[in-house]
Coordinates of N, CA and C and ligand atoms in Angstrom, one line a residue:
M239 N -17.8 -6.6 3.1 CA -16.9 -7.7 2.4 C -16.2 -6.6 1.5
A240 N -17.1 -5.9 0.8 CA -16.1 -4.6 -0.2 C -15.0 -4.0 1.1
A241 N -15.6 -3.6 2.0 CA -14.8 -2.7 2.7 C -13.7 -3.7 3.4
Q242 N -13.7 -4.7 3.4 CA -12.7 -5.7 4.1 C -11.6 -5.4 3.2
S243 N -11.9 -6.2 1.9 CA -11.0 -6.0 0.9 C -10.4 -4.8 1.0
T244 N -10.9 -3.6 0.8 CA -10.3 -2.0 1.3 C -9.4 -1.9 2.4
D245 N -10.0 -2.7 3.1 CA -9.1 -2.8 4.4 C -8.2 -2.6 4.3
L246 N -8.0 -4.1 3.4 CA -7.1 -5.1 3.7 C -5.7 -4.7 2.6
K247 N -6.6 -3.9 1.1 CA -5.5 -3.1 1.0 C -4.4 -2.2 1.3
V248 N -5.0 -1.6 2.4 CA -4.4 -0.6 3.0 C -3.4 -1.5 3.9
L249 N -4.3 -2.1 4.7 CA -3.3 -3.1 6.1 C -1.5 -3.3 5.1
E250 N -2.3 -4.2 3.8 CA -0.9 -4.5 2.9 C 0.0 -3.9 2.9
S251 N -0.5 -2.3 2.5 CA 0.6 -1.6 1.9 C 1.5 -0.7 3.5
L252 N 0.9 -1.0 4.5 CA 2.2 0.4 5.8 C 2.8 -0.4 5.6
T253 N 3.5 0.3 6.3 CA 5.4 0.4 6.8 C 5.4 -0.5 8.1
R254 N 6.4 -0.9 8.1 CA 7.1 -1.5 9.2 C 6.2 -1.2 10.5
A255 N 6.2 0.6 10.9 CA 6.0 0.9 12.1 C 4.4 0.7 12.2
Q256 N 4.0 1.4 10.9 CA 2.5 1.3 11.1 C 1.9 0.4 11.2
L257 N 2.5 -0.9 10.6 CA 2.2 -2.6 10.8 C 2.5 -2.8 13.2
H258 N 3.5 -2.3 13.2 CA 3.6 -3.0 14.4 C 2.4 -1.6 15.5
A259 N 2.0 -0.1 14.7 CA 1.5 0.3 15.7 C -0.4 -0.1 16.1
H260 N -0.4 -1.2 14.8 CA -1.6 -1.4 14.0 C -1.7 -2.9 15.2
A261 N -0.6 -3.3 16.1 CA -0.4 -4.9 15.7 C -1.8 -4.4 17.4
T262 N -2.4 -5.5 17.7 CA -3.6 -5.1 18.8 C -2.7 -6.7 20.1
R263 N -2.2 -7.3 19.3 CA -1.2 -8.5 20.2 C -0.4 -9.5 19.5
Y264 N 0.3 -9.7 20.4 CA 1.8 -10.1 19.8 C 1.6 -11.7 20.3
Y265 N 1.7 -13.0 19.5 CA 1.6 -14.0 19.4 C 3.7 -14.5 20.3
K266 N 4.1 -13.4 19.8 CA 5.3 -13.6 20.5 C 6.1 -12.3 20.7
S267 N 7.3 -12.4 21.8 CA 7.4 -10.9 21.5 C 8.8 -10.9 21.0
G268 N 9.3 -12.0 20.5 CA 10.5 -11.9 20.2 C 11.9 -12.0 20.9
G269 N 12.5 -12.1 21.0 CA 14.3 -12.2 21.5 C 15.3 -12.6 20.7
R270 N 16.5 -13.6 21.3 CA 17.7 -13.1 21.0 C 17.7 -13.9 19.3
T271 N 16.6 -15.2 19.4 CA 16.7 -15.3 18.0 C 15.2 -15.7 17.8
E272 N 14.8 -14.7 18.3 CA 13.1 -15.2 18.2 C 12.2 -14.3 17.1
P273 N 11.2 -13.8 16.8 CA 10.7 -12.9 15.9 C 9.8 -13.1 16.2
E274 N 8.9 -11.6 16.7 CA 7.9 -10.6 16.7 C 6.7 -11.7 16.1
V275 N 5.8 -12.7 16.8 CA 4.6 -12.3 15.6 C 3.3 -11.8 16.3
A276 N 3.1 -11.3 15.2 CA 1.6 -9.5 15.8 C 0.4 -9.9 14.8
L277 N -0.7 -10.0 15.2 CA -1.5 -10.0 15.1 C -2.0 -8.2 14.7
V278 N -2.0 -7.9 13.8 CA -2.2 -6.4 13.0 C -3.5 -5.9 12.9
V279 N -4.9 -5.3 13.1 CA -5.9 -4.9 12.7 C -5.9 -3.8 12.1
Y280 N -6.5 -3.9 10.8 CA -7.1 -2.0 10.3 C -7.8 -3.0 9.7
G281 N -9.4 -1.7 10.5 CA -10.3 -1.7 10.2 C -11.2 -2.7 10.1
D282 N -12.1 -3.5 9.2 CA -12.0 -5.1 9.2 C -11.0 -6.0 8.8
A283 N -9.9 -5.1 8.7 CA -9.8 -6.6 7.9 C -8.4 -7.1 9.0
R284 N -7.3 -8.5 8.9 CA -6.4 -8.6 10.5 C -5.2 -9.7 9.1
A285 N -4.2 -9.3 9.6 CA -3.6 -10.3 9.1 C -1.8 -10.0 10.0
V286 N -1.3 -11.0 10.1 CA -0.2 -11.8 11.1 C 1.1 -10.8 10.8
F287 N 2.1 -10.8 11.1 CA 3.4 -10.5 10.7 C 4.6 -10.3 11.5
K288 N 5.1 -11.4 11.1 CA 6.5 -12.1 11.4 C 7.3 -11.0 11.0
D289 N 8.2 -10.6 12.0 CA 9.5 -9.8 11.9 C 10.4 -9.6 12.7
Y290 N 11.3 -10.1 12.1 CA 12.8 -9.9 13.0 C 13.9 -8.8 13.0
A291 N 12.7 -7.7 12.4 CA 14.2 -6.8 12.4 C 14.2 -6.2 14.1
R292 N 13.9 -6.3 14.8 CA 13.7 -6.3 16.0 C 14.8 -7.6 17.0
T293 N 15.1 -8.2 16.4 CA 15.9 -9.6 16.4 C 17.4 -9.0 16.9
P294 N 18.1 -8.5 17.4 CA 19.7 -8.2 17.2 C 21.0 -9.4 17.1
G295 N 22.0 -8.5 16.9 CA 22.7 -8.7 17.0 C 23.1 -9.4 15.6
W296 N 24.1 -10.7 15.5 CA 24.2 -12.0 14.2 C 23.1 -11.9 13.8
F297 N 22.0 -12.8 14.9 CA 20.9 -13.5 14.0 C 20.2 -12.7 14.3
G298 N 19.9 -11.5 14.4 CA 19.2 -10.5 13.5 C 19.6 -10.3 11.8
R299 N 20.6 -10.2 12.1 CA 21.2 -9.5 10.9 C 21.7 -10.8 9.8
I300 N 22.0 -11.9 10.0 CA 22.3 -13.1 8.9 C 21.3 -14.3 9.0
I301 N 20.8 -14.5 10.1 CA 20.3 -16.2 10.4 C 18.5 -15.1 9.9
A302 N 18.2 -14.1 10.5 CA 17.0 -13.8 9.9 C 16.2 -13.8 8.5
P303 N 17.1 -13.3 7.6 CA 16.8 -13.2 6.0 C 16.8 -14.6 5.7
V304 N 17.5 -15.3 6.0 CA 17.4 -16.9 5.7 C 16.0 -17.2 6.4
L305 N 15.6 -17.2 7.3 CA 14.6 -18.1 7.9 C 13.5 -17.3 6.9
I306 N 13.3 -16.1 7.2 CA 12.1 -15.3 6.1 C 12.0 -15.6 4.9
W307 N 13.5 -15.9 4.3 CA 13.2 -16.6 3.1 C 12.9 -18.1 3.0
R308 N 13.3 -18.5 3.8 CA 12.5 -20.1 4.0 C 11.2 -19.5 4.0
E309 N 10.7 -19.1 5.3 CA 8.8 -18.7 5.4 C 8.4 -18.6 4.0
A310 N 8.6 -17.4 3.4 CA 8.0 -16.9 2.3 C 7.8 -17.4 0.9
S311 N 9.8 -18.2 0.7 CA 9.3 -19.6 -0.1 C 8.5 -20.9 0.1
A312 N 8.3 -21.1 0.8 CA 7.4 -22.4 1.8 C 6.1 -22.0 1.3
L313 N 5.8 -20.6 1.8 CA 4.1 -20.4 1.3 C 3.7 -19.9 -0.1
R314 N 5.1 -19.9 -1.0 CA 4.5 -19.3 -2.0 C 4.3 -21.0 -3.0
R315 N 5.1 -22.5 -2.4 CA 5.4 -23.4 -3.3 C 3.5 -23.4 -2.9
L316 N 2.9 -23.4 -1.3 CA 2.1 -23.4 -0.8 C 1.0 -23.5 -0.9
D317 N 0.8 -22.3 -2.1 CA -0.4 -21.3 -2.2 C -1.2 -21.9 -2.9
G318 N -2.6 -21.7 -2.3 CA -3.9 -22.1 -2.8 C -4.3 -23.6 -2.4
I319 N -3.2 -24.0 -1.1 CA -4.1 -25.0 -0.2 C -5.0 -24.6 0.9
V320 N -5.6 -25.6 0.7 CA -6.5 -24.4 2.0 C -6.1 -25.1 3.5
G321 N -5.7 -24.5 4.2 CA -4.6 -24.8 5.7 C -3.4 -24.2 5.7
V322 N -3.1 -23.3 5.1 CA -1.8 -23.3 4.7 C -2.1 -21.4 4.5
P323 N -1.4 -20.6 5.4 CA -1.8 -19.1 5.1 C -1.4 -18.5 4.0
Q324 N -1.8 -17.7 2.9 CA -1.5 -16.4 1.5 C -0.6 -16.3 2.4
L325 N 0.7 -16.0 1.6 CA 1.6 -14.6 1.6 C 0.6 -13.1 1.1
Y326 N 0.8 -12.3 2.1 CA 0.4 -11.0 1.0 C 1.5 -10.2 1.0
R327 N 2.5 -10.5 1.7 CA 3.7 -9.6 1.1 C 4.8 -9.6 2.1
Q328 N 6.1 -10.0 1.3 CA 7.4 -10.0 2.3 C 7.8 -8.4 2.5
L329 N 8.0 -8.0 3.1 CA 8.4 -6.9 3.0 C 9.7 -6.3 2.6
D330 N 10.9 -7.1 3.4 CA 12.3 -6.5 2.7 C 12.5 -8.0 3.6
A331 N 14.2 -8.8 3.9 CA 14.5 -9.5 4.4 C 14.2 -10.4 5.9
R332 N 13.5 -9.1 6.3 CA 13.0 -9.6 7.7 C 11.7 -9.8 8.4
G333 N 11.1 -9.7 7.6 CA 9.7 -9.4 7.7 C 8.6 -10.0 6.6
V334 N 7.2 -10.9 7.1 CA 6.8 -10.8 6.3 C 5.1 -10.8 6.4
L335 N 4.0 -10.7 6.1 CA 2.7 -10.0 6.2 C 1.6 -11.4 5.6
I336 N 1.7 -12.3 6.8 CA 0.6 -13.1 6.5 C -1.1 -13.6 6.4
E337 N -1.7 -14.4 6.3 CA -2.7 -14.4 6.5 C -3.5 -14.5 7.7
Y338 N -4.7 -14.0 8.4 CA -4.8 -14.6 10.0 C -5.5 -15.7 9.8
L339 N -5.3 -16.9 10.9 CA -5.9 -17.6 10.5 C -7.1 -17.7 11.9
P340 N -8.4 -17.4 12.0 CA -9.1 -17.4 13.1 C -8.9 -18.9 13.5
A341 N -8.2 -18.6 14.8 CA -8.3 -20.6 14.9 C -7.2 -20.7 15.8
T342 N -7.9 -22.1 16.4 CA -7.0 -21.9 18.3 C -5.5 -23.2 18.0
P343 N -4.2 -22.6 18.5 CA -3.2 -23.8 18.7 C -3.7 -25.1 19.0
W344 N -3.4 -26.4 18.6 CA -4.1 -27.1 18.6 C -3.7 -27.8 19.6
P345 N -3.0 -27.5 20.7 CA -3.3 -28.2 22.0 C -4.2 -27.5 23.2
Q346 N -4.7 -26.4 22.8 CA -5.6 -25.6 23.9 C -7.2 -26.0 22.5
A347 N -6.8 -26.6 21.4 CA -8.4 -26.4 21.0 C -9.2 -27.8 21.4
K348 N -8.6 -28.9 21.7 CA -9.2 -29.9 21.7 C -10.1 -30.7 20.6
P349 N -9.3 -30.9 19.9 CA -9.5 -31.2 18.3 C -10.7 -32.0 18.2
A350 N -11.8 -31.8 17.4 CA -12.7 -33.9 17.0 C -12.2 -34.4 16.5
E351 N -12.0 -36.1 16.4 CA -11.2 -36.5 15.4 C -11.2 -36.3 14.3
A352 N -12.2 -36.2 13.6 CA -12.2 -35.5 12.0 C -10.9 -34.6 11.7
A353 N -10.8 -33.7 12.8 CA -9.4 -32.7 12.0 C -8.1 -33.8 12.2
Y354 N -8.2 -34.9 13.2 CA -7.3 -35.3 12.9 C -6.4 -36.1 11.7
H355 N -8.3 -36.4 10.6 CA -7.5 -36.9 9.4 C -7.3 -36.1 8.2
K356 N -8.6 -34.6 8.5 CA -7.8 -33.5 7.8 C -6.0 -33.5 7.9
L357 N -5.5 -33.0 9.1 CA -4.9 -32.6 9.3 C -3.2 -33.7 8.6
D358 N -4.3 -35.1 8.5 CA -3.0 -35.9 7.8 C -3.2 -35.6 6.1
E359 N -4.2 -35.6 5.8 CA -4.4 -34.8 4.7 C -4.0 -33.8 4.0
L360 N -3.9 -32.6 5.1 CA -3.1 -31.1 4.4 C -1.5 -32.2 4.4
V361 N -0.7 -32.2 5.9 CA -0.1 -32.9 5.1 C 0.8 -33.5 4.1
D362 N -0.1 -34.6 3.6 CA -0.3 -34.9 2.5 C 0.2 -34.1 1.5
Q363 N -1.2 -33.0 1.3 CA -0.9 -32.5 0.4 C 0.5 -31.5 0.2
M364 N 0.6 -30.9 1.5 CA 1.5 -30.8 1.9 C 3.3 -31.4 0.8
H365 N 3.6 -32.7 1.7 CA 4.3 -32.9 0.8 C 4.9 -33.4 -0.4
A366 N 3.4 -33.9 -1.3 CA 2.5 -33.9 -2.8 C 4.0 -32.7 -3.2
R367 N 3.4 -31.7 -2.9 CA 4.1 -30.4 -3.8 C 5.3 -29.7 -3.2
G368 N 6.5 -30.8 -2.3 CA 7.5 -30.9 -2.3 C 8.1 -30.3 -1.1
V369 N 7.2 -30.2 0.2 CA 7.8 -29.2 0.9 C 7.5 -30.4 2.0
A370 N 8.5 -30.6 3.3 CA 8.5 -31.4 4.8 C 8.5 -29.7 5.6
H371 N 8.0 -30.0 6.7 CA 7.3 -28.7 7.6 C 8.8 -29.0 8.7
C372 N 9.1 -30.3 9.0 CA 10.6 -30.3 9.6 C 10.3 -29.2 11.4
D373 N 9.1 -28.9 11.9 CA 8.8 -29.0 13.0 C 7.4 -29.1 13.5
L374 N 7.1 -29.9 13.4 CA 5.5 -30.3 13.5 C 5.9 -31.1 14.6
R375 N 6.6 -31.4 15.4 CA 6.9 -31.4 16.8 C 6.2 -30.7 17.9
A376 N 6.7 -29.3 17.3 CA 5.6 -28.4 18.2 C 4.8 -28.4 18.0
P377 N 3.1 -28.5 18.6 CA 1.9 -28.5 18.7 C 1.5 -27.8 18.4
S378 N 2.2 -26.2 18.7 CA 1.6 -24.6 18.6 C 1.7 -24.3 16.6
N379 N 2.3 -24.6 16.2 CA 2.5 -24.8 14.4 C 1.3 -25.7 14.1
M380 N 0.6 -26.1 14.6 CA -0.7 -26.5 14.2 C -2.0 -25.5 14.6
L381 N -3.7 -25.3 13.9 CA -4.2 -24.7 14.4 C -5.6 -25.4 13.8
V382 N -6.4 -25.1 15.0 CA -7.7 -25.6 14.3 C -9.1 -25.1 14.5
D383 N -10.1 -24.7 13.0 CA -11.1 -23.9 13.8 C -12.1 -24.4 14.5
E384 N -13.2 -23.8 14.1 CA -14.1 -24.1 15.1 C -14.9 -25.6 13.6
D385 N -14.8 -25.4 12.9 CA -15.2 -25.6 12.0 C -14.4 -27.3 11.6
G386 N -13.8 -27.3 12.4 CA -12.2 -28.7 12.3 C -11.8 -28.6 11.3
Q387 N -11.4 -27.5 10.9 CA -10.5 -27.4 9.7 C -9.2 -26.7 10.4
P388 N -7.9 -27.8 10.1 CA -6.5 -27.9 10.2 C -5.8 -26.7 9.4
Y389 N -5.3 -25.9 10.4 CA -3.9 -24.8 9.6 C -1.9 -25.6 10.2
I390 N -1.7 -24.8 8.9 CA -0.1 -25.7 9.3 C 0.5 -24.1 9.5
V391 N 0.9 -23.2 10.3 CA 2.1 -22.3 10.1 C 3.9 -22.6 10.9
D392 N 4.7 -21.8 10.7 CA 5.9 -21.6 10.6 C 7.0 -23.0 9.9
F393 N 7.0 -22.0 9.2 CA 8.0 -22.9 7.9 C 9.2 -22.6 7.6
V394 N 9.4 -22.1 9.2 CA 11.4 -21.5 8.2 C 12.3 -22.8 8.5
A395 N 11.9 -24.0 9.1 CA 12.9 -25.3 8.9 C 12.1 -26.2 7.8
R396 N 11.9 -25.3 7.2 CA 11.3 -26.7 6.1 C 12.4 -27.2 5.0
V397 N 12.1 -28.2 4.2 CA 12.9 -28.6 3.7 C 12.4 -29.1 2.5
C398 N 12.8 -28.7 1.2 CA 12.4 -28.6 0.2 C 12.9 -29.5 -1.2
R399 N 11.8 -30.9 -1.3 CA 12.5 -31.5 -2.7 C 13.2 -30.7 -3.5
G400 N 14.5 -31.5 -4.0 CA 15.2 -31.7 -4.8 C 14.4 -31.6 -6.0
R401 N 15.5 -31.3 -7.2 CA 15.1 -32.0 -8.5 C 15.4 -33.3 -8.5
G402 N 15.1 -33.7 -9.8 CA 14.8 -35.2 -10.0 C 16.3 -35.9 -9.6
W403 N 17.4 -35.4 -10.5 CA 18.2 -35.9 -10.8 C 19.3 -35.9 -9.2
N404 N 18.8 -34.8 -8.2 CA 19.5 -35.3 -7.0 C 18.9 -35.6 -5.8
L405 N 19.6 -37.3 -6.0 CA 19.0 -38.7 -5.1 C 19.4 -38.2 -3.5
P406 N 20.6 -38.0 -3.4 CA 21.0 -38.0 -1.9 C 19.9 -36.4 -1.2
W407 N 19.4 -35.7 -2.0 CA 19.0 -34.7 -1.4 C 17.5 -34.9 -1.1
N408 N 17.0 -35.7 -2.6 CA 15.9 -36.1 -2.6 C 15.5 -37.6 -0.9
W409 N 16.5 -38.3 -1.2 CA 16.2 -39.0 -0.4 C 16.3 -38.5 1.5
L410 N 17.2 -37.4 1.6 CA 17.0 -36.3 2.8 C 15.8 -36.1 3.0
F411 N 15.1 -35.4 1.9 CA 13.7 -35.3 1.9 C 12.8 -35.7 2.2
R412 N 12.8 -37.4 1.9 CA 12.2 -38.5 2.2 C 11.6 -38.5 3.9
Q413 N 13.9 -38.4 4.4 CA 13.8 -38.8 5.8 C 12.6 -37.7 6.9
F414 N 12.6 -36.3 6.2 CA 12.5 -35.4 6.8 C 10.5 -35.5 6.7
V415 N 10.4 -36.1 5.2 CA 9.3 -36.6 5.6 C 8.1 -37.3 6.9
G416 N 9.3 -38.4 6.5 CA 9.0 -39.2 7.3 C 8.9 -38.7 8.8
A417 N 9.8 -37.9 9.2 CA 10.0 -37.0 10.7 C 8.6 -35.6 10.8
D418 N 7.9 -36.1 9.6 CA 6.9 -35.1 9.7 C 5.6 -36.3 10.2
E419 N 5.5 -37.1 9.6 CA 4.9 -38.0 10.3 C 4.7 -38.6 11.3
S420 N 6.0 -39.1 12.0 CA 6.5 -39.5 13.1 C 5.9 -38.2 14.4
A421 N 5.8 -37.0 13.3 CA 5.3 -36.0 14.2 C 3.7 -36.2 14.8
L422 N 3.3 -36.4 13.7 CA 1.5 -36.2 13.5 C 1.1 -37.7 14.4
A423 N 2.2 -39.1 14.5 CA 1.6 -40.1 15.1 C 1.9 -39.2 16.8
K424 N 2.8 -39.0 17.5 CA 3.1 -38.5 18.4 C 1.9 -37.4 18.8
L425 N 1.6 -36.7 18.1 CA 0.4 -35.8 18.3 C -1.2 -36.6 18.5
R426 N -1.1 -37.7 18.2 CA -1.9 -38.3 18.4 C -2.1 -39.2 19.6
V427 N -0.5 -39.8 19.8 CA -0.6 -40.3 20.8 C -1.1 -39.8 22.5
R428 N -0.2 -38.2 21.8 CA -0.5 -36.9 23.0 C -2.2 -36.2 23.1
F429 N -2.8 -36.6 22.2 CA -3.6 -35.7 22.3 C -5.1 -36.5 21.7
A430 N -5.0 -37.5 21.5 CA -6.0 -38.4 21.0 C -5.7 -39.7 20.7
P431 N -5.2 -40.1 22.7 CA -4.6 -41.2 22.3 C -5.7 -42.6 21.5
R432 N -7.1 -42.2 21.7 CA -7.9 -42.9 20.9 C -7.6 -43.4 19.3
L433 N -7.3 -42.6 18.8 CA -6.8 -42.7 17.2 C -5.7 -43.2 17.3
A434 N -4.5 -43.2 18.0 CA -3.0 -43.5 18.0 C -3.2 -45.1 17.2
T435 N -2.8 -45.2 16.5 CA -2.4 -47.4 16.4 C -1.1 -46.9 17.0
A436 N -0.6 -49.1 17.1 CA -0.1 -49.6 17.9 C 1.3 -48.9 16.9
D437 N 0.9 -48.6 15.9 CA 1.9 -48.3 14.8 C 2.3 -46.8 15.4
D438 N 1.4 -46.3 15.5 CA 2.3 -44.5 16.1 C 3.1 -44.8 17.2
R439 N 2.7 -45.8 17.5 CA 3.3 -45.9 19.5 C 4.4 -46.2 18.8
A440 N 5.0 -47.0 18.3 CA 5.8 -47.8 17.7 C 7.4 -46.8 17.0
R441 N 7.0 -46.3 16.1 CA 6.6 -44.7 15.6 C 7.8 -44.0 16.4
L442 N 7.2 -44.3 17.4 CA 7.8 -42.7 18.8 C 9.1 -43.7 19.1
D443 N 9.1 -44.8 19.0 CA 10.9 -45.0 19.1 C 11.2 -45.3 18.7
E444 N 11.0 -45.7 17.4 CA 11.9 -45.9 16.4 C 12.2 -45.0 15.0
R445 N 13.1 -43.9 15.5 CA 13.5 -43.3 14.9 C 14.6 -43.2 13.7
G446 N 14.3 -42.8 12.5 CA 15.6 -43.3 11.5 C 16.9 -42.4 11.4
P447 N 17.9 -42.3 10.9 CA 19.7 -41.9 11.1 C 19.1 -40.0 11.3
V448 N 18.5 -39.5 11.1 CA 18.1 -38.7 10.1 C 17.5 -37.7 11.4
E449 N 16.3 -38.4 11.8 CA 14.9 -37.7 12.4 C 16.1 -37.6 14.1
R450 N 16.9 -39.4 14.5 CA 17.5 -38.8 15.3 C 18.9 -37.0 15.5
I451 N 19.2 -37.3 14.7 CA 20.5 -36.0 14.6 C 19.5 -35.2 14.5
A452 N 18.7 -34.4 14.1 CA 17.5 -33.8 14.3 C 17.0 -33.4 15.6
R453 N 16.7 -34.5 16.4 CA 16.5 -33.9 17.4 C 17.1 -33.9 18.0
A454 N 18.1 -34.6 18.1 CA 19.5 -34.2 19.3 C 19.8 -32.7 18.8
I455 N 19.7 -32.4 17.9 CA 20.1 -31.1 17.8 C 19.5 -30.1 18.5
G456 N 17.7 -30.5 18.6 CA 16.8 -29.2 18.7 C 16.0 -27.8 17.8
E457 N 14.6 -28.1 18.6 CA 14.3 -27.5 17.1 C 14.9 -26.0 16.7
R458 N 15.7 -24.9 17.6 CA 15.7 -24.0 17.1 C 16.9 -24.1 16.4
T459 N 18.1 -24.9 16.7 CA 19.3 -24.6 16.3 C 19.3 -25.6 14.8
R460 N 17.8 -26.6 14.8 CA 17.8 -27.0 13.7 C 18.2 -26.1 11.9
A461 N 17.2 -25.5 12.5 CA 16.7 -23.9 11.7 C 18.0 -23.4 10.8
V462 N 19.0 -23.4 12.1 CA 20.4 -23.0 11.8 C 21.8 -23.8 10.9
V463 N 21.7 -24.6 11.3 CA 22.7 -26.2 11.1 C 22.1 -25.9 9.4
R464 N 20.7 -26.7 9.2 CA 20.1 -26.2 7.7 C 21.2 -25.1 6.8
F465 N 20.9 -24.1 8.1 CA 21.6 -23.0 6.8 C 23.1 -22.6 6.2
F466 N 23.9 -22.9 7.0 CA 25.3 -23.8 6.8 C 25.3 -24.9 6.3
V467 N 24.3 -25.7 6.5 CA 24.5 -27.3 5.4 C 24.0 -26.5 4.1
G468 N 23.0 -25.6 3.8 CA 22.3 -25.1 2.1 C 21.2 -25.9 2.2
S469 N 20.2 -25.5 1.9 CA 18.5 -26.2 1.8 C 19.1 -26.8 0.1
Ligands
LIG730 N1 -1.3 -16.8 10.3 C1 -1.3 -17.4 11.6 N2 -2.9 -17.2 11.8 C2 -3.0 -16.8 13.0 N3 -1.9 -16.9 14.2 C3 -0.7 -17.2 14.1 C4 -0.4 -17.2 12.2 N4 0.8 -17.6 12.4 C5 1.2 -18.0 13.5 N5 0.3 -17.4 14.4 C6 0.5 -17.7 16.0 O1 1.8 -17.3 16.5 C7 2.8 -18.5 17.1 C8 4.3 -18.4 16.4 O2 4.5 -18.0 15.2 P1 5.1 -19.0 14.6 O3 5.1 -18.5 13.2 O4 5.2 -20.3 15.2 O5 6.2 -18.4 15.1 P2 7.8 -19.4 15.8 O6 8.8 -19.3 13.9 O7 8.9 -18.0 16.4 O8 7.5 -20.4 16.0 C9 1.7 -19.5 16.4 O9 2.1 -20.8 17.2 C10 0.2 -19.4 16.3 O10 0.0 -19.2 17.8
LIG731 MG1 6.4 -21.9 15.6

């Protein structure tokens, strides 16, 4: 345990080049609008490195720093919630180092029913802290471990609750909270139909106006659009 925490301290202080050199696998290998997502191993310590430094062009230069800021600020706001990875370090405008979760993406995991209830609680906790995830329709953003503990990753599309006086913004925030809840309904219908209620099925057919627009624009571009609209 002591060796692990010393290793983690060293891992957290590595440069970008060293982090890539210690990557043992890439969950994502990067692209024109995508980060590299690497599992970094140093001795007994592990971490996940999400890095846009090699994302080319204007996306890498202008959009990526906004996405990394969005991810890091959400992780700070959610700090301490079991099921959300800890932010170890923001390297700079284009990279974050976060806690490695020894868990499997939801679609491959075949989680037990109890995991769905825990996931509901986790999403409620996240909303109570004032964060709507906005990309839970991608089931790869939810993981589950062997004990049935759920986890949520990938906060680049998040929307945070505004100040009390900002009624229009908070109306919008509630729409995105609703979109997260619809995404959980969709998850049940797809992967745990026995758990899906009539309400869940109905929810998939009737979406609010913001949700319809958000879906029409598409997952990736939603994050970009919010950048231009503001957060
Ligand atoms: N902290 C983590 N621990 C373990 N696996 C992770 C972690 N963060 C991300 N992953 C894996 O990497 C994949 C891509 O990461 P994600 O943050 O969703 O990137 P993107 O924004 O490109 O979708 C996830 O679907 C998950 O499988
Ligand atoms: Mg993702």
